[in-house]
Amino acid sequence: MIPRCHDFTRNVARALSNRNLQSAISRTTDRFLSHRDAAVRSFPGDFEAAREAASQLKLSVLRDLDVHLSRFIEEAERRGASVHVAHDAAEAREIAVRIAQEEGVKLAVKSKSMATEEIALNEALESAGVEAVETDLGEYIIQLAHEAPSHLIAPAVHKTREEVSQLFVDRLGEPYTEEIPELVAIARRHLRDKFLSAGMGISGANFLVAETGSIAIVSNEANARMVTTLPRVHLAVASIEKVIPKLSDLPAMLRLLTRSATGQPISSYVSVLTGVRRPGDLEGPSKLHILLVDNGRSAILKGKYREILKCLRCGACLNICPVYQTIGGHAYGWVYPGPMGSVLSPLLLGLREASALPDASTLCGACADVCPVKIPLPDLLLELRGDARAQGHRTPGEVAGMKGFAAMMGRAGLLEAFERIAGVVSQLLCKDGKIPWLPFGLSGWTDRRDFPAPAVQPFRKLWKIKRGIAPWNR
Ligand code: SF4
């Protein structure tokens, strides 16, 4: 997927005019959030203490990431896996394509994986003559629509049921139905042959367990199990920060992940996959390749943004974010949307491409409140805004505005004159205490909401009156 974060403003305008998108997103995010609230209330134990423990665990892993990764690689290889490390997306694509070609694969079935989206693996496989079919229902839908995921755990969240029904008619030649069980049955029927004839299964990984060299995958559809056990070859693609030290660390992380994501105490399927198929095993791949993707994470690890690497990809910060709820995931222009994406995308792609994303936040702090591993998202967003300005990523309007503001704040007389003029003008534009329309470049404030009218008496004047400063000094 080619990043289009620099088109953020245009993407947002398009998203705001799409009413279907907003109603589909708010329906799903509201449901996820209410389930999460219920799951937190019924959490067996102290939820805050569990978040703190998970945060500390992830921080300790990040401190010694190289040690944990070496252990993971050693243990996975001891159990028959081949582990590959890719420094960037291009190298990751090259390795994955080479594996497919060496194994003579023509068809690969995939289960949901943000890492493969990040490295644009599907496109690379297609160009090498390998068909890659998504098997998670949401991913299958957006693949049919030639779109990218718009949510970390609900990739087709932006689509209404009617849109999915029409898509199945147009792309699969199926009769129109809006019945969800029938839509699921159609997808299942189309995917069944793919599962049975695929030469390779491609999955992501929610966690990599260093102690045993295992891959842990959570899902609510059985597709991940089919992908990882039916085909002869399994390729797991995971970013390097997914490692955790021990198998005994897994339950604590899982119970936070699933509760934060969908409000479930545990997801329908949790697969812990260790090594290749052994003699006597009923199922499993005879070849297991694990592709560890760095793609800029080692650099993030060394700097002030390292806490973003604690992210479990639960999606809770997206669900609660008023900006995400309004514009959906595609507006962010790349694979990672919402508050976590507004931090991670500029770090992985560079501020030149994605400097607009950190501005897409009200800094209300709700994302940090729900994050199961306590990532200080608003602090990181503010820090990124500072870096973006320091590197000169500002629009001409912003530069002029800031210069004018600085000049005004440095001269008391100018500021008072401005306050007086603003007071008069705002009264002319004001209706019921609000300004419904602002002229010229300021209309962005009022296109979709009212601007609160400034007070008639400026604060500084009121302050002087209150302090009893002589009228001639006011
Ligand atoms: S930043 Fe936190 S809340 Fe957002 S997806 Fe990651 S773990 Fe979940």
CSV table of C-alpha atoms and ligand atoms in Angstrom, one decimal:
chain,number,residue,atom,x,y,z
A,1,MET,CA,0.0,0.0,0.0
A,2,ILE,CA,1.5,3.3,-1.1
A,3,PRO,CA,1.4,5.8,1.8
A,4,ARG,CA,-0.8,8.8,1.1
A,5,CYS,CA,-0.6,10.5,4.5
A,6,HIS,CA,0.4,13.8,2.9
A,7,ASP,CA,-3.1,13.9,1.4
A,8,PHE,CA,-4.6,14.0,4.8
A,9,THR,CA,-6.6,17.2,4.4
A,10,ARG,CA,-8.0,16.1,1.1
A,11,ASN,CA,-8.8,12.6,2.6
A,12,VAL,CA,-10.6,14.2,5.5
A,13,ALA,CA,-12.8,16.4,3.3
A,14,ARG,CA,-13.8,13.3,1.3
A,15,ALA,CA,-14.5,11.3,4.5
A,16,LEU,CA,-16.6,14.1,6.0
A,17,SER,CA,-18.9,14.1,3.1
A,18,ASN,CA,-19.5,10.4,3.4
A,19,ARG,CA,-22.5,9.9,5.7
A,20,ASN,CA,-22.5,6.1,5.2
A,21,LEU,CA,-19.0,5.9,6.4
A,22,GLN,CA,-19.7,7.8,9.6
A,23,SER,CA,-22.8,5.8,10.5
A,24,ALA,CA,-21.0,2.5,9.8
A,25,ILE,CA,-18.0,3.5,11.9
A,26,SER,CA,-19.9,4.9,14.9
A,27,ARG,CA,-22.2,1.8,15.0
A,28,THR,CA,-19.1,-0.5,15.4
A,29,THR,CA,-16.9,1.7,17.6
A,30,ASP,CA,-19.8,2.3,20.0
A,31,ARG,CA,-20.4,-1.4,20.2
A,32,PHE,CA,-16.8,-2.1,20.9
A,33,LEU,CA,-16.6,0.6,23.5
A,34,SER,CA,-19.6,-0.5,25.4
A,35,HIS,CA,-18.3,-4.1,25.4
A,36,ARG,CA,-15.0,-2.9,26.6
A,37,ASP,CA,-16.5,-0.9,29.4
A,38,ALA,CA,-18.5,-4.0,30.5
A,39,ALA,CA,-15.4,-6.1,30.3
A,40,VAL,CA,-13.4,-3.7,32.4
A,41,ARG,CA,-16.1,-3.5,35.0
A,42,SER,CA,-16.3,-7.3,35.3
A,43,PHE,CA,-12.5,-7.7,35.2
A,44,PRO,CA,-11.4,-10.3,37.8
A,45,GLY,CA,-9.0,-8.2,39.8
A,46,ASP,CA,-7.6,-4.7,39.5
A,47,PHE,CA,-7.7,-3.6,35.9
A,48,GLU,CA,-5.4,-0.6,36.5
A,49,ALA,CA,-2.8,-2.8,38.2
A,50,ALA,CA,-3.0,-5.2,35.2
A,51,ARG,CA,-2.4,-2.3,32.8
A,52,GLU,CA,0.5,-1.1,34.8
A,53,ALA,CA,2.0,-4.6,34.9
A,54,ALA,CA,1.6,-5.1,31.1
A,55,SER,CA,3.1,-1.7,30.5
A,56,GLN,CA,6.1,-2.5,32.7
A,57,LEU,CA,6.5,-5.9,31.0
A,58,LYS,CA,6.5,-4.3,27.5
A,59,LEU,CA,9.0,-1.6,28.7
A,60,SER,CA,11.4,-4.2,30.1
A,61,VAL,CA,11.1,-6.2,26.8
A,62,LEU,CA,12.0,-3.0,24.8
A,63,ARG,CA,15.0,-2.4,27.1
A,64,ASP,CA,16.5,-5.8,26.1
A,65,LEU,CA,14.8,-6.4,22.8
A,66,ASP,CA,17.9,-7.8,21.2
A,67,VAL,CA,18.3,-10.4,23.9
A,68,HIS,CA,14.7,-11.5,23.7
A,69,LEU,CA,14.8,-11.6,19.9
A,70,SER,CA,18.0,-13.7,19.9
A,71,ARG,CA,16.4,-16.1,22.3
A,72,PHE,CA,13.3,-16.3,20.1
A,73,ILE,CA,15.3,-17.0,17.0
A,74,GLU,CA,17.3,-19.7,18.7
A,75,GLU,CA,14.3,-21.5,20.1
A,76,ALA,CA,12.2,-21.2,16.9
A,77,GLU,CA,15.1,-22.6,14.8
A,78,ARG,CA,15.7,-25.4,17.3
A,79,ARG,CA,12.1,-26.5,16.6
A,80,GLY,CA,12.6,-26.5,12.9
A,81,ALA,CA,11.6,-23.0,11.8
A,82,SER,CA,13.6,-20.8,9.5
A,83,VAL,CA,13.8,-17.3,10.8
A,84,HIS,CA,14.6,-14.3,8.6
A,85,VAL,CA,15.2,-10.7,9.6
A,86,ALA,CA,14.3,-7.9,7.3
A,87,HIS,CA,15.6,-4.4,7.9
A,88,ASP,CA,13.1,-2.6,5.8
A,89,ALA,CA,9.9,-3.3,3.8
A,90,ALA,CA,11.7,-3.9,0.5
A,91,GLU,CA,13.9,-6.6,2.1
A,92,ALA,CA,10.8,-8.1,3.8
A,93,ARG,CA,9.0,-8.3,0.4
A,94,GLU,CA,12.0,-9.8,-1.3
A,95,ILE,CA,12.4,-12.5,1.4
A,96,ALA,CA,8.7,-13.4,1.3
A,97,VAL,CA,8.6,-13.6,-2.5
A,98,ARG,CA,11.8,-15.7,-2.6
A,99,ILE,CA,10.3,-18.1,-0.1
A,100,ALA,CA,7.1,-18.4,-2.2
A,101,GLN,CA,9.1,-19.0,-5.3
A,102,GLU,CA,11.5,-21.5,-3.8
A,103,GLU,CA,8.6,-23.4,-2.4
A,104,GLY,CA,6.8,-23.3,-5.8
A,105,VAL,CA,3.8,-21.5,-4.4
A,106,LYS,CA,1.2,-20.2,-6.8
A,107,LEU,CA,-1.6,-19.6,-4.3
A,108,ALA,CA,-1.3,-18.3,-0.7
A,109,VAL,CA,-4.1,-18.0,1.8
A,110,LYS,CA,-3.6,-15.2,4.4
A,111,SER,CA,-5.0,-14.4,7.8
A,112,LYS,CA,-5.2,-10.8,9.0
A,113,SER,CA,-1.8,-9.2,9.5
A,114,MET,CA,-1.0,-5.5,9.8
A,115,ALA,CA,2.7,-6.3,9.3
A,116,THR,CA,2.0,-7.7,5.8
A,117,GLU,CA,-0.1,-4.6,5.0
A,118,GLU,CA,2.9,-2.4,6.2
A,119,ILE,CA,5.3,-4.1,3.8
A,120,ALA,CA,2.7,-4.2,1.0
A,121,LEU,CA,3.2,-8.0,0.7
A,122,ASN,CA,0.1,-8.8,-1.4
A,123,GLU,CA,1.1,-6.5,-4.2
A,124,ALA,CA,4.6,-7.9,-4.2
A,125,LEU,CA,3.3,-11.5,-4.4
A,126,GLU,CA,0.8,-10.6,-7.1
A,127,SER,CA,3.7,-9.1,-9.2
A,128,ALA,CA,5.6,-12.3,-8.7
A,129,GLY,CA,2.7,-14.4,-10.0
A,130,VAL,CA,1.5,-15.6,-6.6
A,131,GLU,CA,-2.2,-15.1,-5.8
A,132,ALA,CA,-2.7,-14.0,-2.2
A,133,VAL,CA,-6.2,-14.4,-0.8
A,134,GLU,CA,-7.3,-12.8,2.4
A,135,THR,CA,-9.4,-15.2,4.5
A,136,ASP,CA,-10.5,-13.1,7.5
A,137,LEU,CA,-14.1,-12.0,6.5
A,138,GLY,CA,-13.4,-8.3,6.9
A,139,GLU,CA,-10.1,-8.5,5.0
A,140,TYR,CA,-11.8,-10.6,2.3
A,141,ILE,CA,-14.4,-7.9,1.9
A,142,ILE,CA,-11.9,-5.1,1.5
A,143,GLN,CA,-9.8,-7.2,-0.8
A,144,LEU,CA,-12.8,-7.7,-3.1
A,145,ALA,CA,-13.3,-3.9,-2.9
A,146,HIS,CA,-9.6,-3.3,-3.7
A,147,GLU,CA,-9.4,-1.2,-0.5
A,148,ALA,CA,-7.1,-1.1,2.5
A,149,PRO,CA,-8.2,-1.9,6.1
A,150,SER,CA,-9.6,1.0,8.0
A,151,HIS,CA,-9.4,-0.4,11.5
A,152,LEU,CA,-6.8,-2.5,13.3
A,153,ILE,CA,-9.3,-5.3,14.2
A,154,ALA,CA,-12.3,-4.6,12.0
A,155,PRO,CA,-10.8,-3.9,8.6
A,156,ALA,CA,-14.2,-3.4,6.9
A,157,VAL,CA,-15.7,-1.2,9.6
A,158,HIS,CA,-16.4,1.6,7.1
A,159,LYS,CA,-18.7,-0.6,5.0
A,160,THR,CA,-22.4,-0.9,5.6
A,161,ARG,CA,-24.2,-4.2,5.2
A,162,GLU,CA,-25.8,-3.0,2.0
A,163,GLU,CA,-22.4,-2.1,0.5
A,164,VAL,CA,-21.1,-5.6,1.4
A,165,SER,CA,-24.1,-7.2,-0.1
A,166,GLN,CA,-23.7,-5.3,-3.4
A,167,LEU,CA,-20.0,-6.1,-3.5
A,168,PHE,CA,-20.8,-9.9,-3.3
A,169,VAL,CA,-23.1,-9.4,-6.2
A,170,ASP,CA,-20.6,-7.5,-8.3
A,171,ARG,CA,-17.5,-9.4,-7.6
A,172,LEU,CA,-18.7,-12.9,-6.8
A,173,GLY,CA,-21.8,-13.0,-8.9
A,174,GLU,CA,-23.9,-14.1,-5.9
A,175,PRO,CA,-27.6,-13.2,-5.5
A,176,TYR,CA,-28.2,-10.1,-3.4
A,177,THR,CA,-28.8,-10.7,0.3
A,178,GLU,CA,-28.4,-8.6,3.4
A,179,GLU,CA,-28.6,-11.6,5.8
A,180,ILE,CA,-25.3,-11.8,7.7
A,181,PRO,CA,-25.3,-15.6,8.0
A,182,GLU,CA,-25.9,-15.9,4.3
A,183,LEU,CA,-23.1,-13.5,3.5
A,184,VAL,CA,-20.7,-15.4,5.8
A,185,ALA,CA,-21.8,-18.7,4.1
A,186,ILE,CA,-21.0,-17.2,0.7
A,187,ALA,CA,-17.6,-16.1,1.7
A,188,ARG,CA,-16.9,-19.5,3.3
A,189,ARG,CA,-17.9,-21.3,0.2
A,190,HIS,CA,-15.6,-19.2,-2.0
A,191,LEU,CA,-12.7,-19.6,0.4
A,192,ARG,CA,-13.0,-23.3,1.0
A,193,ASP,CA,-11.3,-24.3,-2.3
A,194,LYS,CA,-8.6,-21.7,-1.7
A,195,PHE,CA,-7.7,-23.2,1.7
A,196,LEU,CA,-7.5,-26.7,0.3
A,197,SER,CA,-5.4,-25.8,-2.7
A,198,ALA,CA,-3.1,-23.1,-1.3
A,199,GLY,CA,0.6,-24.0,-1.2
A,200,MET,CA,1.4,-21.5,1.6
A,201,GLY,CA,-0.4,-19.9,4.5
A,202,ILE,CA,0.6,-16.4,5.6
A,203,SER,CA,-0.2,-15.1,9.0
A,204,GLY,CA,0.8,-12.3,11.3
A,205,ALA,CA,1.5,-12.8,15.0
A,206,ASN,CA,0.1,-11.1,18.1
A,207,PHE,CA,3.0,-12.3,20.2
A,208,LEU,CA,6.3,-14.0,19.7
A,209,VAL,CA,7.3,-16.1,22.8
A,210,ALA,CA,11.1,-16.0,23.3
A,211,GLU,CA,11.2,-18.9,25.7
A,212,THR,CA,9.7,-21.4,23.3
A,213,GLY,CA,10.1,-19.8,19.9
A,214,SER,CA,6.3,-19.9,19.6
A,215,ILE,CA,3.9,-17.6,17.7
A,216,ALA,CA,0.6,-16.7,19.4
A,217,ILE,CA,-2.3,-15.6,17.3
A,218,VAL,CA,-5.8,-14.5,18.5
A,219,SER,CA,-8.8,-14.4,16.3
A,220,ASN,CA,-12.5,-14.8,16.3
A,221,GLU,CA,-12.7,-16.8,13.0
A,222,ALA,CA,-11.2,-20.2,12.5
A,223,ASN,CA,-9.4,-18.9,9.4
A,224,ALA,CA,-6.1,-18.3,11.2
A,225,ARG,CA,-6.0,-21.9,12.3
A,226,MET,CA,-6.7,-23.1,8.7
A,227,VAL,CA,-4.1,-20.8,7.3
A,228,THR,CA,-1.4,-21.9,9.7
A,229,THR,CA,-2.1,-25.7,9.7
A,230,LEU,CA,-3.6,-26.7,6.3
A,231,PRO,CA,-1.0,-25.5,3.7
A,232,ARG,CA,2.4,-27.3,3.5
A,233,VAL,CA,4.3,-24.0,4.2
A,234,HIS,CA,3.5,-21.4,6.8
A,235,LEU,CA,5.0,-18.0,6.6
A,236,ALA,CA,4.5,-15.8,9.7
A,237,VAL,CA,5.3,-12.1,9.4
A,238,ALA,CA,5.7,-10.1,12.5
A,239,SER,CA,7.3,-6.8,13.6
A,240,ILE,CA,10.2,-7.2,16.0
A,241,GLU,CA,8.5,-5.6,19.0
A,242,LYS,CA,5.9,-8.4,19.3
A,243,VAL,CA,8.2,-10.5,21.4
A,244,ILE,CA,7.5,-11.4,25.0
A,245,PRO,CA,9.9,-13.3,27.2
A,246,LYS,CA,7.9,-16.3,28.5
A,247,LEU,CA,4.9,-18.4,27.8
A,248,SER,CA,3.7,-17.5,31.3
A,249,ASP,CA,3.5,-13.8,30.3
A,250,LEU,CA,1.0,-14.6,27.6
A,251,PRO,CA,-2.2,-14.9,29.6
A,252,ALA,CA,-1.8,-11.5,31.2
A,253,MET,CA,-1.3,-9.9,27.8
A,254,LEU,CA,-4.1,-11.8,26.2
A,255,ARG,CA,-6.7,-10.9,28.8
A,256,LEU,CA,-5.9,-7.2,28.3
A,257,LEU,CA,-5.7,-7.4,24.6
A,258,THR,CA,-9.1,-9.1,24.0
A,259,ARG,CA,-10.9,-7.0,26.6
A,260,SER,CA,-9.6,-3.8,25.1
A,261,ALA,CA,-10.3,-4.8,21.5
A,262,THR,CA,-13.7,-6.4,21.5
A,263,GLY,CA,-14.7,-6.6,25.2
A,264,GLN,CA,-14.3,-10.4,25.2
A,265,PRO,CA,-12.6,-12.0,28.2
A,266,ILE,CA,-10.8,-14.1,25.6
A,267,SER,CA,-11.1,-14.4,21.8
A,268,SER,CA,-12.8,-17.4,20.2
A,269,TYR,CA,-9.5,-18.9,19.1
A,270,VAL,CA,-6.0,-18.5,20.6
A,271,SER,CA,-3.4,-20.5,18.7
A,272,VAL,CA,0.1,-21.0,20.1
A,273,LEU,CA,2.2,-22.5,17.3
A,274,THR,CA,5.5,-24.0,18.0
A,275,GLY,CA,7.9,-25.3,15.3
A,276,VAL,CA,7.1,-27.5,12.3
A,277,ARG,CA,4.9,-30.6,12.2
A,278,ARG,CA,6.6,-33.5,14.0
A,279,PRO,CA,6.2,-37.2,13.3
A,280,GLY,CA,2.8,-38.3,14.7
A,281,ASP,CA,1.3,-34.7,14.6
A,282,LEU,CA,-2.1,-34.7,13.0
A,283,GLU,CA,-1.7,-31.3,11.4
A,284,GLY,CA,0.7,-28.5,10.9
A,285,PRO,CA,3.1,-27.2,8.2
A,286,SER,CA,6.2,-29.2,7.2
A,287,LYS,CA,8.0,-25.9,6.6
A,288,LEU,CA,7.7,-22.9,8.9
A,289,HIS,CA,9.3,-19.5,7.9
A,290,ILE,CA,9.2,-16.6,10.4
A,291,LEU,CA,9.9,-13.2,9.0
A,292,LEU,CA,10.8,-10.6,11.6
A,293,VAL,CA,10.4,-7.0,10.3
A,294,ASP,CA,12.4,-4.1,11.7
A,295,ASN,CA,11.5,-1.4,9.1
A,296,GLY,CA,12.6,1.5,11.3
A,297,ARG,CA,11.7,0.1,14.8
A,298,SER,CA,15.3,-0.2,15.9
A,299,ALA,CA,15.7,3.6,15.3
A,300,ILE,CA,12.4,4.3,17.2
A,301,LEU,CA,13.7,2.1,20.1
A,302,LYS,CA,16.6,4.4,20.6
A,303,GLY,CA,14.6,7.6,20.8
A,304,LYS,CA,11.9,9.4,22.8
A,305,TYR,CA,9.1,7.7,21.1
A,306,ARG,CA,10.0,4.2,22.1
A,307,GLU,CA,6.8,3.7,24.1
A,308,ILE,CA,4.7,3.4,20.9
A,309,LEU,CA,6.4,0.0,20.4
A,310,LYS,CA,4.4,-1.3,23.4
A,311,CYS,CA,1.3,-1.2,21.2
A,312,LEU,CA,-0.8,-4.4,21.2
A,313,ARG,CA,-2.9,-3.3,18.1
A,314,CYS,CA,-6.1,-3.7,20.1
A,315,GLY,CA,-7.8,-0.7,18.4
A,316,ALA,CA,-9.3,0.7,21.7
A,317,CYS,CA,-7.6,4.1,21.0
A,318,LEU,CA,-9.3,4.2,17.6
A,319,ASN,CA,-12.7,3.4,18.9
A,320,ILE,CA,-12.7,6.2,21.5
A,321,CYS,CA,-11.0,8.8,19.4
A,322,PRO,CA,-13.5,11.5,18.2
A,323,VAL,CA,-11.3,12.2,15.2
A,324,TYR,CA,-11.2,8.5,14.1
A,325,GLN,CA,-14.9,8.2,14.7
A,326,THR,CA,-15.6,11.1,12.4
A,327,ILE,CA,-13.2,10.4,9.5
A,328,GLY,CA,-12.5,6.6,9.6
A,329,GLY,CA,-9.3,4.9,9.0
A,330,HIS,CA,-8.6,5.5,5.3
A,331,ALA,CA,-8.2,9.3,5.8
A,332,TYR,CA,-5.0,8.6,7.7
A,333,GLY,CA,-3.6,7.4,4.4
A,334,TRP,CA,-1.7,4.3,5.4
A,335,VAL,CA,-2.1,1.1,7.4
A,336,TYR,CA,-2.1,2.4,10.9
A,337,PRO,CA,-5.1,4.8,11.7
A,338,GLY,CA,-6.3,6.7,14.8
A,339,PRO,CA,-4.1,7.9,17.6
A,340,MET,CA,-1.6,5.0,17.5
A,341,GLY,CA,-1.3,5.5,13.7
A,342,SER,CA,-0.8,9.3,14.2
A,343,VAL,CA,2.2,8.4,16.2
A,344,LEU,CA,3.5,5.3,14.4
A,345,SER,CA,3.1,6.4,10.8
A,346,PRO,CA,5.2,9.6,11.0
A,347,LEU,CA,7.9,7.5,12.8
A,348,LEU,CA,7.9,4.8,10.2
A,349,LEU,CA,7.4,7.0,7.1
A,350,GLY,CA,9.0,10.2,8.2
A,351,LEU,CA,7.5,13.6,9.1
A,352,ARG,CA,7.8,14.8,5.5
A,353,GLU,CA,5.1,12.2,4.5
A,354,ALA,CA,3.0,12.2,7.6
A,355,SER,CA,3.5,15.5,9.5
A,356,ALA,CA,-0.3,16.3,9.3
A,357,LEU,CA,-1.3,13.2,11.3
A,358,PRO,CA,-0.2,14.3,14.8
A,359,ASP,CA,-2.3,17.5,14.3
A,360,ALA,CA,-5.4,15.2,13.9
A,361,SER,CA,-6.0,15.0,17.7
A,362,THR,CA,-8.1,17.0,20.1
A,363,LEU,CA,-5.6,15.9,22.8
A,364,CYS,CA,-8.6,15.0,24.9
A,365,GLY,CA,-6.6,12.1,26.4
A,366,ALA,CA,-9.2,9.4,26.0
A,367,CYS,CA,-6.9,7.3,24.0
A,368,ALA,CA,-4.3,7.2,26.8
A,369,ASP,CA,-7.1,6.3,29.3
A,370,VAL,CA,-8.2,3.2,27.4
A,371,CYS,CA,-4.7,2.0,26.2
A,372,PRO,CA,-4.1,-1.4,27.9
A,373,VAL,CA,-0.4,-0.8,28.0
A,374,LYS,CA,-0.6,2.8,29.0
A,375,ILE,CA,1.1,4.4,26.0
A,376,PRO,CA,1.1,8.2,26.6
A,377,LEU,CA,-0.4,8.9,23.2
A,378,PRO,CA,-1.2,12.6,23.7
A,379,ASP,CA,2.3,13.3,25.0
A,380,LEU,CA,3.8,11.6,22.0
A,381,LEU,CA,1.5,13.4,19.6
A,382,LEU,CA,2.5,16.8,21.1
A,383,GLU,CA,6.2,15.9,20.9
A,384,LEU,CA,5.7,15.0,17.3
A,385,ARG,CA,4.0,18.3,16.6
A,386,GLY,CA,7.0,20.0,18.1
A,387,ASP,CA,9.4,18.0,15.9
A,388,ALA,CA,7.3,18.7,12.8
A,389,ARG,CA,7.5,22.4,13.4
A,390,ALA,CA,11.2,22.3,14.3
A,391,GLN,CA,11.8,20.5,10.9
A,392,GLY,CA,9.9,23.1,9.1
A,393,HIS,CA,6.8,21.1,8.2
A,394,ARG,CA,4.3,24.0,8.3
A,395,THR,CA,1.9,25.4,5.8
A,396,PRO,CA,2.5,29.0,4.6
A,397,GLY,CA,-0.8,30.0,6.3
A,398,GLU,CA,0.5,28.5,9.6
A,399,VAL,CA,3.8,30.3,9.3
A,400,ALA,CA,2.1,33.6,8.6
A,401,GLY,CA,-0.4,33.1,11.4
A,402,MET,CA,2.2,32.2,14.0
A,403,LYS,CA,4.4,35.2,13.0
A,404,GLY,CA,1.4,37.5,13.4
A,405,PHE,CA,0.4,35.9,16.7
A,406,ALA,CA,4.0,36.2,18.0
A,407,ALA,CA,4.2,39.9,17.0
A,408,MET,CA,0.9,40.6,18.7
A,409,MET,CA,1.7,38.8,21.9
A,410,GLY,CA,5.0,40.8,22.1
A,411,ARG,CA,3.2,44.2,22.0
A,412,ALA,CA,0.5,44.8,24.7
A,413,GLY,CA,-1.0,47.8,22.8
A,414,LEU,CA,-1.4,45.7,19.6
A,415,LEU,CA,-3.0,42.8,21.6
A,416,GLU,CA,-5.5,45.2,23.3
A,417,ALA,CA,-6.4,46.7,19.9
A,418,PHE,CA,-7.0,43.3,18.5
A,419,GLU,CA,-9.1,42.3,21.5
A,420,ARG,CA,-11.2,45.4,21.0
A,421,ILE,CA,-11.7,44.8,17.2
A,422,ALA,CA,-12.4,41.1,17.8
A,423,GLY,CA,-15.0,41.9,20.4
A,424,VAL,CA,-16.8,44.3,18.0
A,425,VAL,CA,-16.6,42.0,15.0
A,426,SER,CA,-17.6,38.9,16.9
A,427,GLN,CA,-20.7,40.7,18.1
A,428,LEU,CA,-21.7,41.4,14.5
A,429,LEU,CA,-21.2,37.8,13.5
A,430,CYS,CA,-22.6,36.3,16.8
A,431,LYS,CA,-25.9,34.5,17.0
A,432,ASP,CA,-27.2,33.0,20.3
A,433,GLY,CA,-23.7,33.3,21.8
A,434,LYS,CA,-22.0,31.4,18.9
A,435,ILE,CA,-20.4,32.4,15.7
A,436,PRO,CA,-21.9,30.2,12.9
A,437,TRP,CA,-19.7,31.6,10.1
A,438,LEU,CA,-16.1,33.0,9.9
A,439,PRO,CA,-14.7,34.5,6.8
A,440,PHE,CA,-11.8,33.5,4.5
A,441,GLY,CA,-9.2,31.0,5.8
A,442,LEU,CA,-11.0,30.9,9.2
A,443,SER,CA,-14.1,29.2,7.7
A,444,GLY,CA,-12.6,25.8,8.4
A,445,TRP,CA,-13.6,26.4,12.1
A,446,THR,CA,-17.2,27.0,11.2
A,447,ASP,CA,-17.9,24.7,8.2
A,448,ARG,CA,-19.2,22.0,10.5
A,449,ARG,CA,-19.5,23.5,13.9
A,450,ASP,CA,-20.2,26.9,15.6
A,451,PHE,CA,-17.3,28.9,17.0
A,452,PRO,CA,-17.8,30.1,20.6
A,453,ALA,CA,-18.0,33.9,20.6
A,454,PRO,CA,-15.3,35.7,22.5
A,455,ALA,CA,-16.4,37.5,25.7
A,456,VAL,CA,-17.4,41.2,25.1
A,457,GLN,CA,-15.1,42.2,28.0
A,458,PRO,CA,-11.6,40.8,27.4
A,459,PHE,CA,-10.2,38.8,30.3
A,460,ARG,CA,-7.3,41.2,30.8
A,461,LYS,CA,-9.7,44.1,31.2
A,462,LEU,CA,-11.8,42.2,33.7
A,463,TRP,CA,-8.6,41.3,35.6
A,464,LYS,CA,-7.5,44.9,35.9
A,465,ILE,CA,-11.0,46.0,37.1
A,466,LYS,CA,-11.0,43.2,39.6
A,467,ARG,CA,-7.5,44.2,40.9
A,468,GLY,CA,-8.7,47.8,41.2
A,469,ILE,CA,-6.2,49.2,38.8
A,470,ALA,CA,-6.9,52.8,38.0
A,471,PRO,CA,-9.2,53.4,35.0
A,472,TRP,CA,-6.5,55.4,33.2
A,473,ASN,CA,-4.4,52.2,33.3
A,474,ARG,CA,-7.0,49.9,32.1
B,1,SF4,S1,-2.0,2.4,21.3
B,1,SF4,FE1,-2.9,1.3,23.0
B,1,SF4,S2,-5.1,1.5,22.7
B,1,SF4,FE2,-4.1,2.0,20.7
B,1,SF4,S3,-4.0,0.1,19.6
B,1,SF4,FE3,-2.1,0.3,20.7
B,1,SF4,S4,-2.4,-0.8,22.6
B,1,SF4,FE4,-4.4,-0.5,21.7
